[in-house]
């Protein structure tokens, strides 16, 4: 190999897992010395061009190197010295941009062989090897409906988990249930009055919610009910076994029901925790540290932390009757979690309404002297408007999922021929319905509020979940119907038409997408990529067919479509979807 094409050792490049990186590495080493920069500095500012005319190029915006002199003139001077090599075969200039044309047949061959080796692990890397992150997500309240906010937390938290795993991290998924506090005293009193053992066993979450609504209505008529609830919760906090036994029963039945819903959403947790499991010892220790360091003060019998000097509000840590609050339990929980898991990152995936709570929590932990507080992050998100079932205004997630399944089933039945070919139409309808809900949720930046749109969600056109599933299923059908096996020894140079080059370039960018997603923790980055890839599939299939093509072309194209299917499937799984093979 010519010395100009030796691939330099560059920090941040991943030659093993990202097959565009060797080409970028060569570009970086070619221009670094001329511009008075290190290859690392150049590598860090190389871009994929936005213009469709520059497919098969790597772009360098010279001003991003912060060099002295006229960037356009410098670019022109560099071009005069350019000598093509095995990796970079041409270069052009557009004002202050340098556009490097890479050897596309070489990329195609190395990329497709790499995907053949990696398959379902294509796109992943080991940059986070040895690191552990804990993701606290979903976290519904036992006595209330699993609503749209919990759905968002579940979907986004699951994505955060998958992205860390794809970047080599060890992940711990935790469901920190709202299972403690005065409302459980209220629930116990309500169950005594309105509860049904039979209904509790059949529909625990729905029945507990009905009880909760009824007992809350009672408070309007009789304020003593509120005092009874406080007294009952006090009994729970002091360890009264009869009070705890009923609460435990509510909790265990609720968790079993939640697990069914999570399985439907393709979500698993390593730990089911809850406010109730934070030990009194941890909270007592937290209160002692706050007192010792003069962080907390007493106010009317309650313990508070005044954070006004840090542009925040007063946080109450303990009520005047000695009972704990949400923030007290969160302080104790954070301490226990760090001691147990020694995490490198901990994420709280909770709606933006709790921004103040987490700002206060992190500031208190910092004042307490915990140097790991900078590893704690609040992943916030906006509201969902209009998410109710078509049959009413309830916001139970199970109702939403049933409605989406039924709606999707109706759409599927309209194509009798295809419907007859599906082995398990109910399951497929459920998966497409869930994909529709999830992709609608993840299509924009998570902080944005959005309106739940039943009509648009089920379209097989445009940027929807069904559209992505259809693109994947269509690629699977090519493999099923072509009549021959995948051949890794084919001549990849037959993949030279413009649509093929564009599709292969899109596949090659997937490892970049996985890395970027770790930095932004925005599901929309992966949704956008999956949509673009699916659009490219649609365009390419119009002109580059497998069936009816000459055998050497058919084999090369099949391999390209197979690699595309693997890549799209990996992207869908990163988002938490189950890719369908038929629909």
C-alpha positions as a printed Julia matrix, in Angstrom:
583×3 Matrix{Float64}:
   0.0     0.0     0.0
   1.22    3.5    -0.84
   2.44    5.38    2.23
  -0.22    8.04    1.57
  -2.92    5.45    2.24
  -1.64    4.24    5.59
  -4.56    4.71    7.98
  -3.34    6.78   10.93
  -4.04    5.93   14.55
  -6.57    8.6    15.56
  -8.23    8.96   18.93
 -12.0     8.89   18.44
 -11.88    6.85   15.22
 -13.4     3.37   15.38
 -11.98    1.53   12.39
 -13.32   -1.8    13.57
 -17.0    -0.84   13.89
 -17.41    2.18   11.59
 -16.37    1.51    8.0
 -16.51    5.21    7.03
 -13.84    6.01    9.64
 -10.82    4.62    7.67
 -11.72    6.99    4.81
 -12.08    9.9     7.25
  -8.8     8.92    8.88
  -7.0     9.08    5.53
  -8.53   12.52    4.8
  -7.47   13.76    8.26
  -3.87   12.64    7.8
  -3.74   14.07    4.25
  -4.73   17.62    5.22
  -3.55   17.92    8.85
   0.05   18.99    8.25
  -0.83   21.52    5.53
  -3.32   23.31    7.83
  -1.03   23.06   10.88
  -3.42   20.78   12.78
  -3.29   17.28   14.25
  -5.17   14.46   12.47
  -7.48   14.3    15.53
  -8.44   17.96   15.11
  -9.27   17.45   11.43
 -11.08   14.14   12.02
 -13.37   15.81   14.58
 -14.75   18.35   12.06
 -15.25   16.12    9.0
 -18.9    15.91    7.92
 -21.3    13.92    5.78
 -22.37   16.42    3.06
 -26.01   17.51    3.1
 -26.29   17.94   -0.65
 -27.64   14.86   -2.5
 -25.17   15.74   -5.3
 -22.31   14.88   -2.96
 -23.22   11.27   -2.18
 -19.96    9.34   -1.79
 -18.03   12.33   -0.42
 -16.57   13.47    2.9
 -16.7    17.24    3.48
 -14.34   19.56    5.33
 -15.42   23.14    6.06
 -12.01   24.82    6.31
 -13.18   27.63    8.7
 -13.98   24.93   11.29
 -10.23   24.31   11.57
  -9.8    27.95   12.75
  -6.83   28.58   10.52
  -5.35   31.96    9.68
  -5.79   33.21    6.14
  -8.54   33.05    3.53
 -10.24   29.6     3.87
 -11.23   29.42    0.17
  -7.68   30.28   -0.97
  -6.19   27.76    1.46
  -8.57   25.08    0.15
  -7.47   25.87   -3.42
  -3.77   25.7    -2.43
  -4.33   22.29   -0.83
  -6.12   20.91   -3.92
  -3.06   21.75   -6.04
  -1.03   19.31   -3.91
  -3.64   16.51   -3.96
  -2.52   13.05   -5.1
  -5.25   10.36   -5.33
  -4.82    7.16   -3.35
  -6.6     3.88   -2.66
  -9.12    5.53   -0.31
  -9.61    9.06   -1.68
  -9.82    9.15   -5.47
 -10.75   12.78   -6.12
 -11.29   16.13   -4.43
 -13.28   19.24   -5.39
 -13.75   22.69   -3.92
 -16.89   24.73   -3.31
 -15.88   28.08   -1.8
 -14.36   27.23    1.62
 -15.45   23.56    1.47
 -13.23   20.67    0.43
 -15.19   17.64   -0.82
 -13.28   14.34   -0.84
 -14.61   11.59   -3.09
 -13.93    8.2    -1.59
 -13.44    4.85   -3.29
 -17.05    3.65   -3.19
 -16.47    0.05   -4.35
 -13.92   -0.32   -1.51
 -16.44    1.03    1.04
 -19.2    -1.24   -0.35
 -17.07   -4.36   -0.07
 -15.7    -3.66    3.45
 -19.09   -2.47    4.74
 -21.25   -5.33    3.45
 -18.75   -7.99    4.57
 -18.63   -6.29    8.0
 -22.44   -6.36    8.3
 -22.4   -10.04    7.28
 -20.06  -10.72   10.24
 -21.83   -8.49   12.77
 -25.51   -8.91   11.8
 -27.67   -7.83   14.78
 -24.68   -6.12   16.45
 -23.92   -3.94   13.41
 -23.69   -0.29   14.45
 -22.7    -0.99   18.06
 -19.35   -0.06   19.61
 -17.45   -0.52   22.86
 -16.73    3.13   23.68
 -18.51    2.78   27.04
 -16.94   -0.55   28.03
 -16.42   -0.77   31.79
 -18.99    1.95   32.54
 -22.34    1.44   34.27
 -25.46    3.55   33.95
 -28.66    3.31   35.92
 -31.87    4.47   34.23
 -34.84    5.27   36.47
 -37.84    5.3    34.13
 -41.58    4.64   33.75
 -42.26    4.81   37.52
 -46.08    4.82   37.61
 -48.04    5.48   40.8
 -49.77    2.33   42.0
 -53.14    3.91   42.73
 -53.39    5.97   39.57
 -53.73    5.17   35.85
 -50.63    4.36   33.84
 -51.1     7.46   31.68
 -49.49    9.26   28.74
 -46.7    10.74   30.89
 -45.68    7.28   32.1
 -45.85    6.02   28.53
 -43.41    8.75   27.44
 -41.09    7.99   30.36
 -41.23    4.27   29.48
 -40.51    4.75   25.77
 -37.77    7.36   26.24
 -36.17    5.53   29.18
 -36.08    2.29   27.22
 -34.42    4.15   24.34
 -31.79    5.68   26.68
 -31.06    2.19   27.95
 -30.72    0.65   24.46
 -28.45    3.47   23.28
 -26.07    3.06   26.22
 -25.96   -0.71   25.68
 -25.24   -0.16   21.95
 -22.28    2.02   22.97
 -20.84   -0.67   25.24
 -22.21    0.43   28.63
 -23.57   -1.93   31.26
 -27.16   -0.8    31.89
 -29.5    -1.22   34.85
 -33.17   -0.46   34.19
 -35.05    0.55   37.32
 -38.77    1.06   37.76
 -39.06    3.28   40.83
 -42.74    2.94   41.66
 -44.75    5.62   43.41
 -45.78    3.23   46.17
 -45.52    5.27   49.37
 -47.04    8.34   50.94
 -50.35    9.51   52.36
 -52.28    8.4    49.27
 -51.71    4.76   50.29
 -53.27    5.48   53.65
 -56.17    6.95   51.69
 -56.3     3.89   49.45
 -56.41    1.49   52.41
 -59.32    3.38   53.97
 -61.03    3.53   50.57
 -60.61   -0.2    50.02
 -62.23   -0.91   53.38
 -65.25    1.13   52.25
 -65.51    0.49   48.49
 -63.14   -2.36   47.67
 -63.92   -5.74   46.15
 -61.49   -8.64   46.57
 -62.77  -10.18   43.33
 -62.28   -6.97   41.3
 -58.86   -6.42   42.87
 -57.66   -9.82   41.65
 -59.18   -9.35   38.18
 -58.2    -5.72   37.43
 -55.92   -4.53   40.25
 -54.79   -1.19   38.77
 -58.21   -0.19   37.43
 -59.99   -1.21   40.63
 -57.53    0.6    42.91
 -57.98    3.7    40.77
 -61.8     3.48   41.09
 -61.42    3.14   44.86
 -59.01    6.09   44.92
 -61.44    8.32   43.0
 -64.33    7.38   45.33
 -62.39    7.99   48.56
 -61.11   11.33   47.23
 -64.73   12.33   46.63
 -65.46   11.41   50.28
 -62.83   13.92   51.49
 -64.97   16.69   49.96
 -67.83   15.65   52.27
 -65.8    14.61   55.33
 -62.38   16.24   55.99
 -61.76   13.62   58.74
 -61.01   11.1    55.98
 -57.83   13.02   55.21
 -56.73   12.81   58.85
 -57.5     9.07   58.9
 -55.3     8.63   55.82
 -52.42   10.51   57.49
 -52.77    8.33   60.58
 -52.82    5.16   58.47
 -49.68    6.21   56.57
 -48.0     6.98   59.91
 -48.75    3.35   60.91
 -47.11    2.19   57.65
 -44.02    4.3    58.31
 -43.66    2.91   61.83
 -43.86   -0.67   60.51
 -47.39   -1.74   61.56
 -47.64   -5.24   60.04
 -51.41   -5.28   59.35
 -51.17   -1.92   57.53
 -48.16   -3.13   55.53
 -49.74   -6.48   54.59
 -52.63   -4.82   52.72
 -50.28   -2.33   51.05
 -47.98   -5.22   49.99
 -50.92   -7.01   48.42
 -51.86   -3.91   46.38
 -48.26   -3.52   45.27
 -47.6    -7.15   44.26
 -50.82   -7.41   42.23
 -50.1    -4.06   40.53
 -46.53   -5.06   39.55
 -47.75   -8.31   37.98
 -50.24   -6.35   35.9
 -47.61   -3.78   34.92
 -45.3    -6.55   33.74
 -47.9    -7.66   31.16
 -48.13   -4.13   29.8
 -44.33   -3.75   29.69
 -43.97   -7.05   27.81
 -46.37   -5.67   25.2
 -44.22   -2.56   24.9
 -41.04   -4.67   24.6
 -39.65   -3.24   27.86
 -37.86   -5.06   30.67
 -36.61   -3.88   34.06
 -33.77   -5.3    36.12
 -35.1    -3.81   39.35
 -38.59   -3.0    40.59
 -37.92   -0.53   43.37
 -40.08    2.09   45.01
 -40.19    4.89   47.5
 -41.19    2.35   50.15
 -37.88    0.5    49.82
 -35.73    3.45   50.8
 -34.56    2.58   54.29
 -35.3     4.77   57.27
 -31.58    4.49   58.0
 -30.68    6.21   54.71
 -33.17    8.99   55.29
 -32.02    9.45   58.92
 -28.41    9.62   57.68
 -29.43   12.19   55.05
 -31.18   14.32   57.7
 -28.09   14.11   59.95
 -25.74   15.26   57.14
 -28.1    18.14   56.3
 -28.15   19.18   59.96
 -24.38   18.75   60.54
 -23.5    20.85   57.48
 -26.07   23.52   58.42
 -27.9    22.96   55.16
 -31.32   22.37   56.78
 -33.27   24.44   59.3
 -36.41   23.93   61.36
 -39.59   25.8    60.47
 -42.84   25.3    62.44
 -41.76   21.79   63.43
 -40.89   20.84   59.84
 -37.36   20.52   58.39
 -36.6    22.63   55.33
 -33.68   23.52   53.03
 -33.73   27.11   51.81
 -32.28   27.18   48.28
 -33.2    30.79   47.46
 -29.53   31.84   47.21
 -29.19   29.26   44.39
 -32.16   30.75   42.5
 -34.5    28.01   43.68
 -37.3    27.59   46.23
 -37.53   26.27   49.75
 -37.59   22.45   49.82
 -39.43   20.74   52.69
 -37.52   17.61   53.78
 -39.67   16.39   56.68
 -43.21   17.3    57.73
 -43.99   18.48   61.24
 -45.56   15.07   62.04
 -42.21   13.37   61.25
 -43.28   11.78   57.95
 -41.03   11.93   54.9
 -41.66   13.48   51.5
 -40.88   12.62   47.91
 -37.61   14.61   47.96
 -36.48   13.01   51.25
 -36.93    9.59   49.72
 -35.14   10.68   46.53
 -32.12   11.86   48.55
 -32.02    8.53   50.41
 -32.52    6.61   47.14
 -29.64    8.42   45.37
 -27.29    7.64   48.29
 -28.29    3.97   48.35
 -28.01    3.61   44.58
 -24.5     5.03   44.41
 -23.36    2.81   47.27
 -24.84   -0.27   45.6
 -24.09    0.31   41.9
 -21.18    2.84   41.81
 -22.77    4.15   38.6
 -20.94    6.32   36.05
 -24.26    7.9    35.06
 -27.76    7.89   36.52
 -30.71    9.16   34.52
 -34.11   10.18   35.86
 -36.53   10.02   32.91
 -39.33   12.24   34.21
 -41.61   14.91   32.68
 -40.49   18.55   32.53
 -43.06   19.47   35.24
 -40.51   18.0    37.67
 -37.62   20.24   36.51
 -37.66   22.19   39.79
 -37.73   19.0    41.89
 -34.58   17.64   40.22
 -32.83   20.99   40.31
 -33.42   21.02   44.09
 -32.47   17.36   44.51
 -29.14   17.74   42.68
 -28.29   20.98   44.52
 -29.01   19.37   47.92
 -26.84   16.34   47.04
 -24.06   18.73   45.97
 -24.32   20.7    49.24
 -24.16   17.4    51.14
 -20.74   16.86   49.56
 -21.42   13.97   47.18
 -18.95   14.35   44.31
 -20.93   11.85   42.18
 -23.87   14.25   41.82
 -22.53   15.44   38.44
 -23.21   11.91   37.17
 -26.93   12.41   37.81
 -29.02   13.79   34.95
 -32.7    14.61   34.53
 -33.95   13.52   31.08
 -37.07   15.64   30.74
 -39.88   15.61   28.18
 -43.02   17.54   27.24
 -46.71   16.74   27.56
 -49.0    14.68   25.34
 -52.26   16.44   24.52
 -55.42   14.62   23.46
 -54.31   11.12   24.44
 -57.55    9.47   25.43
 -59.41    6.47   24.06
 -61.94    6.98   21.31
 -64.58    5.6    23.63
 -64.14    8.18   26.37
 -61.67   10.2    28.36
 -59.86    7.52   30.39
 -56.1     7.58   30.05
 -55.25    4.0    31.01
 -52.44    2.82   28.79
 -54.05   -0.6    28.32
 -57.12    1.12   26.86
 -54.92    3.09   24.46
 -53.06   -0.06   23.37
 -56.31   -1.99   22.84
 -57.71    0.86   20.76
 -54.57    1.04   18.6
 -54.61   -2.74   18.09
 -58.29   -2.73   17.07
 -57.79    0.25   14.72
 -54.78   -1.38   13.08
 -56.62   -4.68   12.76
 -59.39   -2.93   10.84
 -56.85   -1.34    8.47
 -55.19   -4.74    7.86
 -58.5    -6.48    7.06
 -59.05   -4.11    4.16
 -56.41   -6.01    2.15
 -57.9    -9.54    2.19
 -55.13  -11.17    0.16
 -52.29   -9.94    2.4
 -54.35  -10.49    5.56
 -54.78  -14.17    4.67
 -50.97  -14.62    4.54
 -50.37  -13.44    8.11
 -50.08  -16.24   10.68
 -51.02  -14.22   13.75
 -52.92  -11.08   12.68
 -53.84  -10.07   16.27
 -50.17  -10.03   17.3
 -49.12   -8.17   14.14
 -51.91   -5.61   14.65
 -50.71   -5.09   18.24
 -47.07   -4.58   17.18
 -48.02   -2.15   14.39
 -50.35   -0.26   16.75
 -47.6     0.05   19.38
 -45.11    1.1    16.66
 -47.58    3.8    15.57
 -47.87    5.17   19.13
 -44.12    5.02   19.78
 -42.97    6.61   16.51
 -45.52    9.41   16.87
 -44.07   10.02   20.33
 -40.41    9.89   19.28
 -40.56   11.85   16.01
 -39.83   15.29   17.52
 -37.45   16.49   20.21
 -38.58   15.07   23.54
 -39.02   18.44   25.29
 -41.76   19.42   22.84
 -45.4    18.89   23.75
 -47.32   17.09   21.03
 -50.93   16.26   20.22
 -51.87   12.6    19.95
 -53.27   12.2    16.42
 -55.28    9.02   15.89
 -55.91    9.54   12.16
 -52.35   10.23   10.98
 -50.76    7.66   13.28
 -51.97    4.62   11.3
 -51.01    5.84    7.84
 -48.68    3.6     5.83
 -47.47    6.73    4.05
 -45.27    9.47    5.51
 -43.29    9.4     8.73
 -45.23    6.87   10.8
 -44.56    3.63   12.68
 -46.52    1.5    10.18
 -44.45    2.97    7.33
 -41.2     1.84    9.03
 -42.58   -1.63    9.75
 -43.8    -1.92    6.15
 -40.32   -1.03    4.8
 -38.77   -3.76    7.0
 -41.4    -6.37    6.06
 -40.96   -5.52    2.37
 -37.19   -6.18    2.6
 -37.92   -9.5     4.36
 -40.28  -10.52    1.53
 -37.49   -9.98   -1.06
 -35.32  -12.5     0.84
 -38.24  -14.94    1.15
 -39.29  -14.81   -2.5
 -36.03  -14.48   -4.46
 -35.41  -18.25   -4.67
 -31.7   -18.26   -3.76
 -29.47  -17.91   -0.71
 -27.31  -14.99    0.36
 -23.82  -15.3    -1.19
 -21.03  -13.39    0.63
 -18.56  -14.17   -2.17
 -20.36  -12.04   -4.8
 -18.75   -9.28   -6.85
 -19.81   -6.09   -5.04
 -18.73   -3.85   -7.96
 -22.09   -4.55   -9.62
 -23.65   -2.19   -7.05
 -22.72    0.94   -8.97
 -26.01    2.63   -9.9
 -26.75    5.95   -8.15
 -29.66    4.55   -6.02
 -27.4     1.7    -4.84
 -24.58    4.11   -3.95
 -27.05    6.32   -2.01
 -28.52    3.35   -0.14
 -25.09    1.95    0.8
 -24.03    5.4     2.01
 -27.1     5.54    4.27
 -26.3     2.1     5.72
 -22.68    3.15    6.31
 -23.86    6.12    8.44
 -25.68    3.96   11.01
 -22.69    3.63   13.44
 -22.49    7.47   13.45
 -26.19    7.6    14.36
 -25.64    5.26   17.33
 -22.79    7.45   18.64
 -24.71   10.7    18.13
 -27.76    9.27   19.94
 -25.6     8.71   23.03
 -24.61   12.38   23.04
 -28.11   13.81   22.51
 -30.3    11.07   24.06
 -32.94   12.21   21.53
 -34.94    9.33   20.0
 -35.83   11.61   17.05
 -32.23   11.3    15.73
 -32.75    7.57   15.2
 -36.36    7.97   13.95
 -35.17   10.5    11.33
 -32.42    8.11   10.22
 -34.82    5.13   10.0
 -37.26    7.24    7.93
 -34.53    8.38    5.51
 -33.28    4.81    5.14
 -36.85    3.59    4.44
 -37.35    6.34    1.83
 -34.12    5.23    0.13
 -35.37    1.62    0.15
 -38.58    2.71   -1.57
 -36.7     4.68   -4.26
 -34.1     1.96   -4.88
 -36.69   -0.8    -5.25
 -38.36    1.13   -8.09
 -35.37    0.57  -10.39
 -33.07   -2.08   -8.85
 -35.16   -5.22   -8.55
 -33.97   -8.71   -7.61
 -36.64  -10.9    -9.22
 -36.1   -11.06  -12.99
 -32.59   -9.55  -12.92
 -29.55  -11.45  -14.23
 -28.2   -13.79  -11.58
 -24.98  -11.83  -10.82
 -26.99   -8.59  -10.42
 -29.75  -10.29   -8.44
 -27.23  -11.75   -5.95
 -25.45   -8.41   -5.46
 -28.74   -6.55   -4.98
 -30.11   -9.19   -2.6
 -27.0    -8.77   -0.44
 -27.48   -4.98   -0.43
 -31.18   -5.3     0.54
 -30.34   -7.89    3.19
 -27.74   -5.52    4.73
 -30.34   -2.72    4.59
 -32.89   -4.93    6.37
 -30.34   -5.75    9.11
 -29.55   -2.04    9.54
 -33.2    -0.92    9.6
 -34.06   -3.74   12.01
 -31.21   -2.69   14.32
 -32.42    0.92   14.25
 -36.0    -0.16   15.08
 -34.74   -2.31   17.97
 -32.65    0.63   19.24
 -35.95    2.56   19.44
 -37.55   -0.33   21.34
 -39.7    -1.68   18.47
 -40.14   -5.3    17.38
 -39.35   -5.42   13.62
 -42.01   -7.37   11.7
 -41.22   -9.83    8.89
 -44.77   -9.93    7.47
 -47.67   -7.5     7.57
